[in-house]
PDB file of C-alpha atoms in Angstrom:
ATOM      1  CA  MET J 119      33.234 126.917 170.769  1.00 54.00           C
ATOM      2  CA  ILE J 120      35.680 128.738 168.165  1.00 63.00           C
ATOM      3  CA  ARG J 121      36.938 131.901 170.298  1.00 70.00           C
ATOM      4  CA  THR J 122      39.504 134.983 168.816  1.00 72.00           C
ATOM      5  CA  GLU J 123      43.251 135.101 169.858  1.00 75.00           C
ATOM      6  CA  LEU J 124      45.943 136.984 169.658  1.00 80.00           C
ATOM      7  CA  ILE J 125      48.821 136.625 166.887  1.00 84.00           C
ATOM      8  CA  THR J 126      51.954 138.103 168.331  1.00 86.00           C
ATOM      9  CA  LYS J 127      55.730 136.985 167.635  1.00 89.00           C
ATOM     10  CA  ASP J 128      55.599 135.024 170.971  1.00 92.00           C
ATOM     11  CA  THR J 129      52.582 133.073 169.704  1.00 90.00           C
ATOM     12  CA  ASN J 130      53.990 129.460 169.456  1.00 91.00           C
ATOM     13  CA  LYS J 131      54.801 127.553 165.757  1.00 93.00           C
ATOM     14  CA  ASP J 132      52.286 124.778 166.509  1.00 93.00           C
ATOM     15  CA  GLU J 133      49.449 126.643 167.729  1.00 89.00           C
ATOM     16  CA  LEU J 134      50.130 129.233 164.630  1.00 89.00           C
ATOM     17  CA  ALA J 135      50.620 126.324 162.633  1.00 91.00           C
ATOM     18  CA  HIS J 136      47.041 124.646 163.809  1.00 89.00           C
ATOM     19  CA  ALA J 137      45.054 128.027 163.358  1.00 85.00           C
ATOM     20  CA  VAL J 138      46.036 128.480 160.043  1.00 87.00           C
ATOM     21  CA  HIS J 139      45.025 124.962 159.645  1.00 91.00           C
ATOM     22  CA  MET J 140      41.890 125.174 160.897  1.00 86.00           C
ATOM     23  CA  ARG J 141      41.452 128.343 158.858  1.00 83.00           C
ATOM     24  CA  ARG J 142      41.631 130.715 162.088  1.00 81.00           C
ATOM     25  CA  ALA J 143      44.028 133.078 160.860  1.00 81.00           C
ATOM     26  CA  PHE J 144      43.450 135.532 158.383  1.00 80.00           C
ATOM     27  CA  LEU J 145      45.238 138.368 156.897  1.00 81.00           C
ATOM     28  CA  SER J 146      43.956 142.124 155.996  1.00 84.00           C
ATOM     29  CA  PRO J 147      45.594 143.995 153.419  1.00 85.00           C
ATOM     30  CA  VAL J 148      45.410 146.938 155.800  1.00 90.00           C
ATOM     31  CA  ALA J 149      45.060 147.890 159.700  1.00 90.00           C
ATOM     32  CA  VAL J 150      42.204 150.226 161.695  1.00 93.00           C
ATOM     33  CA  ASN J 151      43.298 153.533 161.968  1.00 95.00           C
ATOM     34  CA  ASP J 152      45.056 152.839 158.238  1.00 95.00           C
ATOM     35  CA  TYR J 153      44.186 155.709 155.768  1.00 96.00           C
ATOM     36  CA  VAL J 154      43.469 154.183 152.526  1.00 95.00           C
ATOM     37  CA  TRP J 155      42.531 155.435 148.661  1.00 95.00           C
ATOM     38  CA  ILE J 156      39.029 155.026 146.990  1.00 94.00           C
ATOM     39  CA  VAL J 157      37.999 156.367 143.720  1.00 93.00           C
ATOM     40  CA  ALA J 158      34.730 158.965 144.291  1.00 90.00           C
ATOM     41  CA  GLY J 159      33.178 160.479 141.881  1.00 88.00           C
ATOM     42  CA  GLY J 160      36.286 160.099 139.625  1.00 89.00           C
ATOM     43  CA  ARG J 161      38.939 160.943 141.894  1.00 92.00           C
ATOM     44  CA  PRO J 162      40.970 159.245 143.939  1.00 93.00           C
ATOM     45  CA  THR J 163      39.617 159.924 148.253  1.00 94.00           C
ATOM     46  CA  LYS J 164      41.272 159.361 151.192  1.00 96.00           C
ATOM     47  CA  VAL J 165      39.937 157.875 153.780  1.00 96.00           C
ATOM     48  CA  THR J 166      39.715 156.052 157.197  1.00 96.00           C
ATOM     49  CA  VAL J 167      39.583 152.298 157.783  1.00 95.00           C
ATOM     50  CA  THR J 168      38.012 152.676 160.837  1.00 96.00           C
ATOM     51  CA  ASP J 169      37.090 148.804 161.169  1.00 95.00           C
ATOM     52  CA  ILE J 170      38.038 145.574 159.373  1.00 92.00           C
ATOM     53  CA  ALA J 171      35.874 141.860 160.085  1.00 89.00           C
ATOM     54  CA  VAL J 172      36.761 139.173 158.515  1.00 84.00           C
ATOM     55  CA  GLY J 173      34.608 139.507 154.767  1.00 88.00           C
ATOM     56  CA  SER J 174      34.428 143.172 155.271  1.00 93.00           C
ATOM     57  CA  ILE J 175      35.561 146.569 156.300  1.00 93.00           C
ATOM     58  CA  GLN J 176      34.038 149.536 157.733  1.00 96.00           C
ATOM     59  CA  LEU J 177      35.356 152.305 155.798  1.00 94.00           C
ATOM     60  CA  GLN J 178      34.446 156.282 157.641  1.00 93.00           C
ATOM     61  CA  GLY J 179      32.349 154.457 159.525  1.00 93.00           C
ATOM     62  CA  ARG J 180      30.256 152.412 156.727  1.00 94.00           C
ATOM     63  CA  TRP J 181      30.460 149.253 156.246  1.00 95.00           C
ATOM     64  CA  TYR J 182      31.060 147.572 153.080  1.00 94.00           C
ATOM     65  CA  THR J 183      31.822 143.567 152.188  1.00 93.00           C
ATOM     66  CA  TRP J 184      35.066 143.385 150.019  1.00 90.00           C
ATOM     67  CA  ASP J 185      33.125 143.118 147.296  1.00 92.00           C
ATOM     68  CA  GLU J 186      30.535 146.173 147.220  1.00 92.00           C
ATOM     69  CA  ALA J 187      33.968 147.774 148.233  1.00 91.00           C
ATOM     70  CA  ASP J 188      35.375 146.868 144.789  1.00 91.00           C
ATOM     71  CA  LYS J 189      32.031 147.494 142.705  1.00 91.00           C
ATOM     72  CA  ALA J 190      31.361 151.066 144.604  1.00 88.00           C
ATOM     73  CA  TYR J 191      35.076 152.019 144.772  1.00 90.00           C
ATOM     74  CA  GLY J 192      37.027 149.516 142.630  1.00 89.00           C
ATOM     75  CA  GLY J 193      38.551 149.112 145.088  1.00 91.00           C
ATOM     76  CA  VAL J 194      40.947 150.207 148.609  1.00 93.00           C
ATOM     77  CA  PHE J 195      43.750 151.714 147.866  1.00 94.00           C
ATOM     78  CA  GLU J 196      46.885 151.620 149.657  1.00 92.00           C
ATOM     79  CA  SER J 197      48.182 154.831 147.862  1.00 93.00           C
ATOM     80  CA  GLU J 198      46.400 157.787 145.770  1.00 93.00           C
ATOM     81  CA  PHE J 199      49.314 156.019 143.343  1.00 94.00           C
ATOM     82  CA  GLU J 200      47.492 152.693 143.152  1.00 93.00           C
ATOM     83  CA  ALA J 201      44.235 154.403 142.418  1.00 92.00           C
ATOM     84  CA  LEU J 202      45.136 156.726 139.796  1.00 92.00           C
ATOM     85  CA  ALA J 203      46.960 153.871 138.233  1.00 92.00           C
ATOM     86  CA  HIS J 204      43.044 151.735 138.490  1.00 89.00           C
ATOM     87  CA  MET J 205      41.525 155.057 137.113  1.00 86.00           C
ATOM     88  CA  THR J 206      43.579 154.826 134.123  1.00 84.00           C
ATOM     89  CA  GLY J 207      43.040 151.703 133.538  1.00 72.00           C
TER      90      GLY J 207
END
């Protein structure tokens, strides 16, 4: 059984290396309750990340896979500048 384990600064290096080797460690570009920017209706819109899973993200209470978020909104951006830069191509 694979169970979720919290990785902290006190996690043993061997345990961390094992989690990475077994593909049980993931990095997320954003965190829960962060504000992110999407391009909706042709303009940057600030939304809240309400939850994150391995293959998906929940924005304002609606779940999207990372690919769906990319297709529907052009991506999830950390700043308004990044969203505007994406719009200008």
